[in-house]
CSV table of C-alpha atoms and ligand atoms in Angstrom, one decimal:
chain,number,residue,atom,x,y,z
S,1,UNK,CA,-53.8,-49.6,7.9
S,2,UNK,CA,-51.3,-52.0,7.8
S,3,UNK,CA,-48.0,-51.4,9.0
S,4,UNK,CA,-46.3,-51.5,5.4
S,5,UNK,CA,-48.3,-48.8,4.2
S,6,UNK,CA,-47.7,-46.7,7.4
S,7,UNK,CA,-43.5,-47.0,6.8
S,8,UNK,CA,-45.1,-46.0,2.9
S,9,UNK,CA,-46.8,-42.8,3.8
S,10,UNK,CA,-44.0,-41.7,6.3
S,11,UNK,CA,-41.4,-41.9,3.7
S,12,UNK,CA,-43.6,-40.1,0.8
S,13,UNK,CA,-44.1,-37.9,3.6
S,14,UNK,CA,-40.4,-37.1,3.9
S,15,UNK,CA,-39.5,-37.7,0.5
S,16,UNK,CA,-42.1,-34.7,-0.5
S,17,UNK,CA,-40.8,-32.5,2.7
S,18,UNK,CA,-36.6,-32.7,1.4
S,19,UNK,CA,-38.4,-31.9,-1.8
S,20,UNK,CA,-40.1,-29.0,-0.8
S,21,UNK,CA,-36.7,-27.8,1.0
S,22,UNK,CA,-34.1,-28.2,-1.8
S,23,UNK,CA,-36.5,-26.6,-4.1
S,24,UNK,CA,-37.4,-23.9,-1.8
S,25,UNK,CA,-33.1,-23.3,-1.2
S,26,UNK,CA,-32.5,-23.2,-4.5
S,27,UNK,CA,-35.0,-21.1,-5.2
S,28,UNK,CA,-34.0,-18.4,-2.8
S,29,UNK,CA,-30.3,-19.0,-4.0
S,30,UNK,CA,-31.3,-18.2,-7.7
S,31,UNK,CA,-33.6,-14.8,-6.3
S,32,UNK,CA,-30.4,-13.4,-4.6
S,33,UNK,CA,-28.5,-13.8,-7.9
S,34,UNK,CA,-30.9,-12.3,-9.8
S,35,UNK,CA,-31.2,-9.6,-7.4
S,36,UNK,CA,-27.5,-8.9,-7.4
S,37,UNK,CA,-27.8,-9.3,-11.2
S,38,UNK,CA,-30.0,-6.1,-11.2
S,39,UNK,CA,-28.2,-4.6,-8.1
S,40,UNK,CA,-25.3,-4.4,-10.7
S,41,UNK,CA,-27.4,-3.7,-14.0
S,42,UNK,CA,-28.6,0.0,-11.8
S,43,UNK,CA,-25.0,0.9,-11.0
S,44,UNK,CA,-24.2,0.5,-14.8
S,45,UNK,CA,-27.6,2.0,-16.1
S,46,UNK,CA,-26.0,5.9,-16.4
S,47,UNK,CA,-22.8,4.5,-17.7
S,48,UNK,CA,-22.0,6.3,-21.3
S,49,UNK,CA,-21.8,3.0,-23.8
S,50,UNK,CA,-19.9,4.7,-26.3
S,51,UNK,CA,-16.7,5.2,-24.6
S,52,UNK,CA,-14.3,4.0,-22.1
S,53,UNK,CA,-11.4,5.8,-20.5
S,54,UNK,CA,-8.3,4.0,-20.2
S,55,UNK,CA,-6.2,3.1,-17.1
S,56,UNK,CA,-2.2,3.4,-18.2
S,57,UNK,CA,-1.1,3.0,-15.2
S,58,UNK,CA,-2.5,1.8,-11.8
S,59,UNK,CA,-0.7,1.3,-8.4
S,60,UNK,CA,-1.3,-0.2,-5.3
S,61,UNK,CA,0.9,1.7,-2.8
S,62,UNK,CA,0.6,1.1,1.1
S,63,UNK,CA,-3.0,1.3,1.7
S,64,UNK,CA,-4.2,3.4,-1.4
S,65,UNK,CA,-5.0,2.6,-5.1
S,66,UNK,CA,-4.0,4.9,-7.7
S,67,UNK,CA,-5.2,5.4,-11.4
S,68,UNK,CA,-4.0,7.5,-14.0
S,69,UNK,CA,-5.5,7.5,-17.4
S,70,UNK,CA,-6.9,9.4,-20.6
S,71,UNK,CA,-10.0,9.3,-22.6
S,72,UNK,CA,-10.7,10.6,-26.0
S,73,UNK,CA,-13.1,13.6,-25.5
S,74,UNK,CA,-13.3,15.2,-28.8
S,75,UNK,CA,-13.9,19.3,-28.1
S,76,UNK,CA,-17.9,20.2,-28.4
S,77,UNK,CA,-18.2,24.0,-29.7
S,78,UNK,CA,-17.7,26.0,-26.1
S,79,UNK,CA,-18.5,23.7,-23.8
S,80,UNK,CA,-15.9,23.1,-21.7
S,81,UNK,CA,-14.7,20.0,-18.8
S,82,UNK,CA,-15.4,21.9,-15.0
S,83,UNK,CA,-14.6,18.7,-13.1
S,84,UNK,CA,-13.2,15.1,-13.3
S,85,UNK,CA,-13.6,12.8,-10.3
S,86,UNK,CA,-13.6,9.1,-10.0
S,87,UNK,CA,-16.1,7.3,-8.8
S,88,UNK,CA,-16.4,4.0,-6.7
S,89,UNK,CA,-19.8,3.0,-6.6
S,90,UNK,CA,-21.4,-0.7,-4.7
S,91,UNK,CA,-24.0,-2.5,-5.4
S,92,UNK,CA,-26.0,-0.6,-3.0
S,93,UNK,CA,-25.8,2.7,-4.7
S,94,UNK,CA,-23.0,3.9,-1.9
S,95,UNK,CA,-20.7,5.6,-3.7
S,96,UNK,CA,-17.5,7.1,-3.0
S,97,UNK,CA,-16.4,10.2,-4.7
S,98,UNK,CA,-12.3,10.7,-5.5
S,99,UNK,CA,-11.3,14.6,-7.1
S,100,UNK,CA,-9.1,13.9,-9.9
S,101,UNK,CA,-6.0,16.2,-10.8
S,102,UNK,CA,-6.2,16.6,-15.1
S,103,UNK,CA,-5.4,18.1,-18.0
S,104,UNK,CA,-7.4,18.2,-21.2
S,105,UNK,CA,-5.4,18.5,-24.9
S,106,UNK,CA,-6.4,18.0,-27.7
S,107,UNK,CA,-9.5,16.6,-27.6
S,108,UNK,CA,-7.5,13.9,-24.6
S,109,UNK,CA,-8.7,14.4,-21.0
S,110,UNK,CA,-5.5,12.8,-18.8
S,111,UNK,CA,-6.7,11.6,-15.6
S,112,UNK,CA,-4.9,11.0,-11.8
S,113,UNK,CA,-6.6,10.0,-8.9
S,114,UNK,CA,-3.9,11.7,-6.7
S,115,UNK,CA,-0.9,14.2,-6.7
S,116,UNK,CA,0.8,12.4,-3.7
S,117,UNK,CA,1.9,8.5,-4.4
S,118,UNK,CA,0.1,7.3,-1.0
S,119,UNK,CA,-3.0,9.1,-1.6
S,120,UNK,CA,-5.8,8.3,-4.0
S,121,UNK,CA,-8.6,5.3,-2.7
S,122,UNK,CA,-8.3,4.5,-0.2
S,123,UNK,CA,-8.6,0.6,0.4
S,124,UNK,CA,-8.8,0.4,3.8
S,125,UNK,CA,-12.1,2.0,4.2
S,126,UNK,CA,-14.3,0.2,2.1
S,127,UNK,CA,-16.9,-1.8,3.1
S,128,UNK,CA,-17.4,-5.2,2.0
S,129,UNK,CA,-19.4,-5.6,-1.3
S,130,UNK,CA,-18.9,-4.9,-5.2
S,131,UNK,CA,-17.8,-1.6,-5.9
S,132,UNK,CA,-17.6,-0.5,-9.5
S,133,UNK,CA,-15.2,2.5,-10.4
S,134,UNK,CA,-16.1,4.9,-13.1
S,135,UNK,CA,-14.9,8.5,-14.4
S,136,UNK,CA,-17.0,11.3,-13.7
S,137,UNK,CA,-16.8,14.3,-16.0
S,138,UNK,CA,-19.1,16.7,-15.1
S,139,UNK,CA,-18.9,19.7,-18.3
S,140,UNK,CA,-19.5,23.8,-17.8
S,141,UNK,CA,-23.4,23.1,-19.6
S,142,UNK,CA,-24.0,20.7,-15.7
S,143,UNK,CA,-23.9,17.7,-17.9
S,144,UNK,CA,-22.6,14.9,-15.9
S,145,UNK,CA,-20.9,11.7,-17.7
S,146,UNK,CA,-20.0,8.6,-16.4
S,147,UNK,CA,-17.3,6.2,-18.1
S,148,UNK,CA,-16.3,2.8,-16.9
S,149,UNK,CA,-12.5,1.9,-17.1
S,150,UNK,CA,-10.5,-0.4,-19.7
S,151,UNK,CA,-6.7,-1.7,-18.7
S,152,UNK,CA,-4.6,-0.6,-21.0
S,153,UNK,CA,-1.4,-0.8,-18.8
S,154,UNK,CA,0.7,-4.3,-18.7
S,155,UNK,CA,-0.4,-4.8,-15.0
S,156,UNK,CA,-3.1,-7.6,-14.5
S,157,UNK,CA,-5.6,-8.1,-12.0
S,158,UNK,CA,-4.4,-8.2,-7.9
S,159,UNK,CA,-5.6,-9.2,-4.3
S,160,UNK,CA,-5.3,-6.4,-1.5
S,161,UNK,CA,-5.8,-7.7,1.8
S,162,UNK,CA,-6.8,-4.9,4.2
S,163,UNK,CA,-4.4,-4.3,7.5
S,164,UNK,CA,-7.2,-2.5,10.0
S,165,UNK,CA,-10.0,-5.3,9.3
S,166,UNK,CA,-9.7,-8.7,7.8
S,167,UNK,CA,-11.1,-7.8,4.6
S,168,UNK,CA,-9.9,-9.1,1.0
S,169,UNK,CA,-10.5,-7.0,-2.1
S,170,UNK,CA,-10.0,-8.6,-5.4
S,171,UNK,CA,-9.2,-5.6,-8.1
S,172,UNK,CA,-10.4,-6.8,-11.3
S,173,UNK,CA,-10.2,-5.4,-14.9
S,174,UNK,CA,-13.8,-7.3,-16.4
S,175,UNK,CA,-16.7,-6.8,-18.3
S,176,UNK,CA,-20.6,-6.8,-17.2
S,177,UNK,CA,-22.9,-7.5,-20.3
S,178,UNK,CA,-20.3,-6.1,-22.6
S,179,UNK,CA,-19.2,-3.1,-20.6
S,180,UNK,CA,-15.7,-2.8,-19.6
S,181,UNK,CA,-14.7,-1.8,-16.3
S,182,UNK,CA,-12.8,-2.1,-13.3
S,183,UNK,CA,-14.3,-4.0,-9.8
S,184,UNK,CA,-13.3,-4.0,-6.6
S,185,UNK,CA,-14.7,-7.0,-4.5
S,186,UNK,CA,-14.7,-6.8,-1.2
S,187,UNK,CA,-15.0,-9.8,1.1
S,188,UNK,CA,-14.1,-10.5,4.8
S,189,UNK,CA,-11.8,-13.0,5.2
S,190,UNK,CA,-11.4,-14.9,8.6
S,191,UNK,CA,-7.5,-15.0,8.6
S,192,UNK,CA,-4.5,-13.8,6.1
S,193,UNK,CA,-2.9,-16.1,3.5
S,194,UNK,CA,0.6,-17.6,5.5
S,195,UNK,CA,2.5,-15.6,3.2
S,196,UNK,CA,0.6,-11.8,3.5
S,197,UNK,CA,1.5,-9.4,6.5
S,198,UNK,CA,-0.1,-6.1,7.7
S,199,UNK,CA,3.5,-4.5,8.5
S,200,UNK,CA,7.0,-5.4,8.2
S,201,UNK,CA,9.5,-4.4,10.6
S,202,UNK,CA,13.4,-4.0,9.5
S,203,UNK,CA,16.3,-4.5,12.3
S,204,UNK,CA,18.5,-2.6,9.9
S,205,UNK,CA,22.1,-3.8,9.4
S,206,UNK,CA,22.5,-7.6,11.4
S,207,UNK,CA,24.7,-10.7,11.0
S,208,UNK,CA,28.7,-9.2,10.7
S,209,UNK,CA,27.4,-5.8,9.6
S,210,UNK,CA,26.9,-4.2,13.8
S,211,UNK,CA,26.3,-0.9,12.1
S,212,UNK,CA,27.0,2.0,14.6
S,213,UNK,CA,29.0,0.8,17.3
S,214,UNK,CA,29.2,3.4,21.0
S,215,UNK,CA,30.8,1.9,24.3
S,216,UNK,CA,29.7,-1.7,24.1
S,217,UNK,CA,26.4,-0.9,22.1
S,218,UNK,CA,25.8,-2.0,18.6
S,219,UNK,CA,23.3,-0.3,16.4
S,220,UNK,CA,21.9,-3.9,15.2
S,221,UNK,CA,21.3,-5.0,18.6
S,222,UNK,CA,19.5,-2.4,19.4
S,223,UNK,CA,17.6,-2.1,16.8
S,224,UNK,CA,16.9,-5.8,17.1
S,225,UNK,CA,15.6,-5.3,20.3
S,226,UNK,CA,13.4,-2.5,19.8
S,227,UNK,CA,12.3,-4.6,16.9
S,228,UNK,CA,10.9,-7.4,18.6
S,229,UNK,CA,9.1,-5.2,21.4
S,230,UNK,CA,7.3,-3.3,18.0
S,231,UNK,CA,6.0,-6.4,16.6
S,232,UNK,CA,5.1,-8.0,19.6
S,233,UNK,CA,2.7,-4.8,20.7
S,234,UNK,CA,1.2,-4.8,17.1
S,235,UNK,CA,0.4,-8.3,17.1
S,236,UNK,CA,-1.0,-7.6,20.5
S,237,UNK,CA,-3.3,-4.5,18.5
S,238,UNK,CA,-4.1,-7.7,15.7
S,239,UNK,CA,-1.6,-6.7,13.3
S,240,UNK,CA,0.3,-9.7,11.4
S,241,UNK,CA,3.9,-8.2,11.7
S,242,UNK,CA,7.0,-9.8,9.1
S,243,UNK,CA,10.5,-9.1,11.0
S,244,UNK,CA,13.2,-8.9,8.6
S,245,UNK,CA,15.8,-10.2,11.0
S,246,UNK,CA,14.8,-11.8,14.0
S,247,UNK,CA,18.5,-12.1,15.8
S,248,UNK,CA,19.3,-16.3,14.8
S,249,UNK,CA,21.2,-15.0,11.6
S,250,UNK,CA,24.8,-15.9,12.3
S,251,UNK,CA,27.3,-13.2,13.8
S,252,UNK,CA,29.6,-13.5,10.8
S,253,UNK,CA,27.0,-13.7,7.9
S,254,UNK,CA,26.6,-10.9,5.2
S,255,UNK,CA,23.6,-9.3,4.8
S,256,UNK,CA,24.8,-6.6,2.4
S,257,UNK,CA,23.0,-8.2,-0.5
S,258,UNK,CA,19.5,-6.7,-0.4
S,259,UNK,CA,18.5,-8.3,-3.2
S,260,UNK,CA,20.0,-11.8,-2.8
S,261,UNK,CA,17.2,-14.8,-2.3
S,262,UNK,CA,16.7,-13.9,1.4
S,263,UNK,CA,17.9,-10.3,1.1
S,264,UNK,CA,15.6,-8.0,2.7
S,265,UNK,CA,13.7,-6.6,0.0
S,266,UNK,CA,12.9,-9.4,-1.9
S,267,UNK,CA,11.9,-10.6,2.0
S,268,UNK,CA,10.0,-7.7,2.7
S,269,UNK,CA,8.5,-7.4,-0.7
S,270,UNK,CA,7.4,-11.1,-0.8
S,271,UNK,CA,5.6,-10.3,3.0
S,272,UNK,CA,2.9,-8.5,0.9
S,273,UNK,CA,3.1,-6.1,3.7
S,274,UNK,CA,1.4,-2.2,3.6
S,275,UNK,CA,3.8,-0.4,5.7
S,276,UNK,CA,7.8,-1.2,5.9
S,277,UNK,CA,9.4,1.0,9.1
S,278,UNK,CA,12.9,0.7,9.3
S,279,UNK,CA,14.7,1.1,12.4
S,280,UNK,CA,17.7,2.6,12.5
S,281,UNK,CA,20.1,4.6,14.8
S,282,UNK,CA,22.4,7.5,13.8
S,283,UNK,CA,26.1,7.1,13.6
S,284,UNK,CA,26.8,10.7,13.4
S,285,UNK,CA,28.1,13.3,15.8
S,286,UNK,CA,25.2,15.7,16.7
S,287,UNK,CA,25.7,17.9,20.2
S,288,UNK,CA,21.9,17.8,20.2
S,289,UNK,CA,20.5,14.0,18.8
S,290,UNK,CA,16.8,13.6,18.3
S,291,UNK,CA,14.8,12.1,15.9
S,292,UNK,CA,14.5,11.8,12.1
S,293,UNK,CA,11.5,10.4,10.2
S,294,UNK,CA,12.8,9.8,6.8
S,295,UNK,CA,9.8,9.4,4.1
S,296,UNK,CA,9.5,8.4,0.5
S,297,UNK,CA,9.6,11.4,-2.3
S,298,UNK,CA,6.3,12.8,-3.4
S,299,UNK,CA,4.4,11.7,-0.4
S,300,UNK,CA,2.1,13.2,1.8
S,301,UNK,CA,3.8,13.4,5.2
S,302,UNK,CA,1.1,13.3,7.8
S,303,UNK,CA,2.4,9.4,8.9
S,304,UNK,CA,5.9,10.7,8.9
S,305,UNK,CA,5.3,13.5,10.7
S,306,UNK,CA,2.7,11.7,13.7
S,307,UNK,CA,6.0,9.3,14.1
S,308,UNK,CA,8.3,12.1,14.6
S,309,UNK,CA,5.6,14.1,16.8
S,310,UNK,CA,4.8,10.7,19.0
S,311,UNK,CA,8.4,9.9,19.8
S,312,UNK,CA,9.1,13.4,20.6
S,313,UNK,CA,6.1,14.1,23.2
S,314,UNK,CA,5.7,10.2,24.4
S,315,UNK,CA,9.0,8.8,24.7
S,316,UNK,CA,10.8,12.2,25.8
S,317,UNK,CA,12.9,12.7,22.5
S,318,UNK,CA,13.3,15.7,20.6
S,319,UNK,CA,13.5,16.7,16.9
S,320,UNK,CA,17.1,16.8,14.9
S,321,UNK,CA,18.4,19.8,14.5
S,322,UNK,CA,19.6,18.5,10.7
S,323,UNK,CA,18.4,21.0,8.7
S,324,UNK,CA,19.2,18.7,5.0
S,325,UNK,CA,16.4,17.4,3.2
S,326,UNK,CA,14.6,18.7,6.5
S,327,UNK,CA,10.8,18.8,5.6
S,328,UNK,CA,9.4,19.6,8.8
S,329,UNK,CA,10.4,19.1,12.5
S,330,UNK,CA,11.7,15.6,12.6
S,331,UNK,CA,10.5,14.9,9.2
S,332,UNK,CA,12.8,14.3,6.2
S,333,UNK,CA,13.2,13.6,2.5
S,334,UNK,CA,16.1,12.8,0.2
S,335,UNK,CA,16.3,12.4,-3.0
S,336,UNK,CA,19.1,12.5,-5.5
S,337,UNK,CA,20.8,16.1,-5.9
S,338,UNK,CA,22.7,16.4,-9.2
S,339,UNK,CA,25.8,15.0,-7.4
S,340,UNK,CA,24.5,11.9,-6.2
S,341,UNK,CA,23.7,11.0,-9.5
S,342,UNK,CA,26.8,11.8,-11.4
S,343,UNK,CA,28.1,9.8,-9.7
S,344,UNK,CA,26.1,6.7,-10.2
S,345,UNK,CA,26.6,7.9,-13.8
S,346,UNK,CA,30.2,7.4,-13.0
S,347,UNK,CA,30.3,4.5,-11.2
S,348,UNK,CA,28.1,2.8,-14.0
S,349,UNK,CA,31.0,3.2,-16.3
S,350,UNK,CA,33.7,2.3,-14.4
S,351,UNK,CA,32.1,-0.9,-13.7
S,352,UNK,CA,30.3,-1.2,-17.5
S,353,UNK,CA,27.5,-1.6,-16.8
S,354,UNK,CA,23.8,1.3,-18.0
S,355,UNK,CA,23.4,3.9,-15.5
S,356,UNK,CA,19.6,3.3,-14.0
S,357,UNK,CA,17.2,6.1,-15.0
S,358,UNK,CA,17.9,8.1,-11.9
S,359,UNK,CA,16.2,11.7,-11.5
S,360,UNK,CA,16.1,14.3,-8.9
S,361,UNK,CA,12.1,12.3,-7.9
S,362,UNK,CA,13.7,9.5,-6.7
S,363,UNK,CA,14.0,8.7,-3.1
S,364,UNK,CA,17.8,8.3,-2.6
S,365,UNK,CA,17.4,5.6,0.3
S,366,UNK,CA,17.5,2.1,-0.7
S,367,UNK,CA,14.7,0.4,1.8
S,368,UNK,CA,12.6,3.4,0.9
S,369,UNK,CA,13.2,3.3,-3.1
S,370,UNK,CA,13.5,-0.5,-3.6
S,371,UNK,CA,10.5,-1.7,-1.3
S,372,UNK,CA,8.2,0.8,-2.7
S,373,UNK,CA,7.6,-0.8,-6.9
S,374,UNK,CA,7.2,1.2,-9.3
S,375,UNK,CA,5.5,4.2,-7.1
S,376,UNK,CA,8.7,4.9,-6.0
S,377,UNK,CA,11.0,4.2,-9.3
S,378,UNK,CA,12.5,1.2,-7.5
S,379,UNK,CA,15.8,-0.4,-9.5
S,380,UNK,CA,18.8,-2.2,-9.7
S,381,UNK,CA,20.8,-0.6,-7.4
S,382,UNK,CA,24.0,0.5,-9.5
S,383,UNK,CA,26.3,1.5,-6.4
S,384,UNK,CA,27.6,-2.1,-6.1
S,385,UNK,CA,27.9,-5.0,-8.9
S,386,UNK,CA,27.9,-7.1,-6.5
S,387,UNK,CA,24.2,-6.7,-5.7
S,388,UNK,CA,21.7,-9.5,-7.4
S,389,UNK,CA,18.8,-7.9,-9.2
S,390,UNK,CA,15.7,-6.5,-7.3
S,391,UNK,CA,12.8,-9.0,-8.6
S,392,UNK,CA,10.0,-6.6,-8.0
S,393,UNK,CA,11.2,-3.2,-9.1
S,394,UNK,CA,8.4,-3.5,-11.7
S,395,UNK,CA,6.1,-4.1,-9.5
S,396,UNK,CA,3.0,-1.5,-9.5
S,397,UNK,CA,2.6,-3.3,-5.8
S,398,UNK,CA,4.2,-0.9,-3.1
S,399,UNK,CA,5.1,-0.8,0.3
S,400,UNK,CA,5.0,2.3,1.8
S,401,UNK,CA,8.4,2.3,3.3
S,402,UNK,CA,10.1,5.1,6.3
S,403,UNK,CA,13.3,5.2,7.8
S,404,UNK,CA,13.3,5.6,11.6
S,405,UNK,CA,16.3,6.9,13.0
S,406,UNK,CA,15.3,7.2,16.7
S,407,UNK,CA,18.1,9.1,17.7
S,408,UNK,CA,22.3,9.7,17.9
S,409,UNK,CA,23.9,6.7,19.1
S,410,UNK,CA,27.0,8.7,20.5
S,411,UNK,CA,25.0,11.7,22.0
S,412,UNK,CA,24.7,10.8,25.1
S,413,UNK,CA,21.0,12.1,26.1
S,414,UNK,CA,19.8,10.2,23.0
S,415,UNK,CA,21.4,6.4,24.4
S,416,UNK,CA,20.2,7.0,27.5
S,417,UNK,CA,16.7,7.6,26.7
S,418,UNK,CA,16.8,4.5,23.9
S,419,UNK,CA,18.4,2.6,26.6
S,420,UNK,CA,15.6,3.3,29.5
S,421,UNK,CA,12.3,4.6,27.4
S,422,UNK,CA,12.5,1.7,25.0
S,423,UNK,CA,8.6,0.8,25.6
S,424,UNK,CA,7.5,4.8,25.2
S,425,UNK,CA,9.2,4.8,22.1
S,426,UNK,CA,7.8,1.6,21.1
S,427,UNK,CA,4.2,2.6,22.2
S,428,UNK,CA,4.5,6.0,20.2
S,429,UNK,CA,5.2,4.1,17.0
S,430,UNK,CA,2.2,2.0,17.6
S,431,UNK,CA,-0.2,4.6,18.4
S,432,UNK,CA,1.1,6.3,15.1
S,433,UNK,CA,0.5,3.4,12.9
S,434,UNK,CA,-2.7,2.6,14.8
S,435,UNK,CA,-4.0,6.5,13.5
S,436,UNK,CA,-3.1,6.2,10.2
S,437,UNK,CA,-4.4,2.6,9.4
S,438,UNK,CA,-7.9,3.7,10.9
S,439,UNK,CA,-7.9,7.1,9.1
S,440,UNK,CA,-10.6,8.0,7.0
Y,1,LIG,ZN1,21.7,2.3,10.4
């Protein structure tokens, strides 16, 4: 053989062999699609064709999704609905099965997938793959029917980034071969978008605003510095932590204007954050100090109260004796009392301008109200016209926002203990969020 015809065969040779290889890739490529295909064509085979329930309204509040909707059931001679659940179910037949609060009228079966506004799916414990949600109504004859969803509210599709894993879920109103429904695509990610956090951390007040003052202590120094030790022991547990203050603001600046550019909620809002603490200390006179936890209205308290219960038993503290808007120890609530909002009422005239739609629901507390979207009727806060406008209190994207105040500034048991413990106290916040980021 000639040498020519040697260099000939070798490259056929290889030629054939790439060949072989790219047809063999794209091959197995186009199998694993189809498979998926049919993965996905299963989880909608017992889907009823005929009818779709429709999502009104669906929020994304710390780490939990939450639907409410209705579907036309028209009334079948006796039989009756016995139970409505929603299901999320992935491509591997997993599924994951949510009890629905409802009510069924007139032939219209309204649908919620939880009573509490930090409750419902929750997003942290998925796993990654497609999950498809559906309604299940199972009816008093054992029938069981499944529904896929249709997005009838004005809210479009969003990204949720996990905090306890780096996972991204894509929440998707689409359709599969006709069939409306709503997705949730999970995916692990290797690092967060620069502009998403896991938890944002307020120094409350800052710049010419020192907020309680005792001795030579300021409340926004403190704060500040308890601040700083909080995010730097997160980060240390993996957690992406947005400060809302970091301490270079200057001394004379005004930081009143939560809503201004850089105000701290459209800062904390815009750190796509899941949990907001805000650390504060209390101006008050109390013979006894301790600890209050305050949390957002409607909310299941287990968080709040694992804060209060860590500080007290970790970093020596005890519960306030406050007994207002007192929920349990060290665990509080306020909303609006009749009072409050007369006189929001009057303040809204004096100044001409609509009174918000205010109710005894809301959470009184600015950081709580105002960081939390629509799950927590956020608004334009009338008290002062000189407040800019809060861009996302239309947002059905939450943050599941607390008020810390660690203790009594001017009791002197309290200043001591926030002076010396200021890791314990630290540490028992961590631990807290740690538990309730990992829960099932
Ligand atoms: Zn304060």
């Amino acid at each position: 053989m000639s040498k020519d015809l040697k260099i000939k065969i070798v490259i056929i040779f290889f030629v054939l062999l790439m060949a072989f290889l790219i047809f063999n890739k794209f091959h197995t490529k186009h199998e694993t699609e189809s498979n998926t295909e049919l993965k996905t064509q299963a989880v909608f085979e017992e889907i009823n064709q005929f009818n779709t329930a429709k999502i009104d309204k669906y929020i994304v509040y710390g780490t939990h999704l939450n639907l409410d909707g209705n579907i036309n059931l028209p009334k079948i001679s006796d039989i009756s609905i016995y139970s409505v659940h929603i299901v999320a179910k992935n491509i591997e037949q997993k599924i994951e099965l949510l009890d629905c609060t409802y009510s069924y009228k007139d032939g219209i079966l309204t649908f919620s997938t939880a009573d509490k506004i930090n409750k419902g799916l929750n997003l942290e414990n998925l796993e990654e793959s497609n999950y498809y949600l559906f309604l299940k109504v199972i009816f008093s004859n054992s029938e069981e029917r499944y529904y896929s969803f249709e997005n009838t509210s004005k809210y479009t599709n969003t990204t949720y980034y996990t905090m306890s894993k780096r996972n991204k879920i894509d929440i998707k109103f689409d359709t599969f071969s006709g069939t409306k429904f709503l997705g949730l695509f999970v995916s692990e990610i290797d690092e967060l978008p620069n502009n998403v956090y896991d938890i944002a951390i307020d120094a409350s007040h800052g710049g010419k605003d020192t907020g309680a003052t005792y001795k030579k202590y300021t409340e926004a120094d403190l704060v500040l510095r308890y601040a700083k030790n909080l995010k730097k022991k997160l980060e240390d547990k993996g957690y992406k932590v947005f400060l809302s203050r970091d301490g270079s603001e200057n001394p004379n600046q005004d930081l009143s204007d939560m809503y201004a550019e850089n105000g701290r909620i459209n800062t904390i809002q815009e750190s796509h954050s899941k949990l907001m603490l805000s650390l504060n200390l209390n101006s008050a006179n109390s013979k006894t100090g301790g600890v209050e936890i305050y949390a957002p209205t409607n909310c299941d308290l287990n968080f709040a109260k694992s804060l209060a219960d860590n500080i007290v038993k970790k970093a020596k503290s005890s519960y306030s004796s406050v007994k207002l808007f007192k929920q349990d120890d060290g665990v509080y609530v306020r909303n609006f009392k009749d009072y409050d909002i007369l006189n929001f009422k009057a303040s809204a005239i004096l100044h001409k301008y609509e009174p918000y739609t205010i109710t005894k629901q809301t959470p009184y507390q600015y950081m709580i109200r105002e960081v939390g979207g629509i799950a927590t009727n956020a608004f334009v806060d009338g008290r002062n016209t000189s407040y800019g406008k809060n861009k996302y209190f239309d947002s059905n994207v939450g943050i599941e926002a607390y008020i810390l105040e660690l203790g009594y500034m001017k009791t002197p048991k309290d200043l001591n203990n926030i002076l010396k413990n200021e890791d314990l106290y630290v540490q028992a916040i961590v631990d807290a969020i740690e538990t309730y980021a990992t829960a099932k």
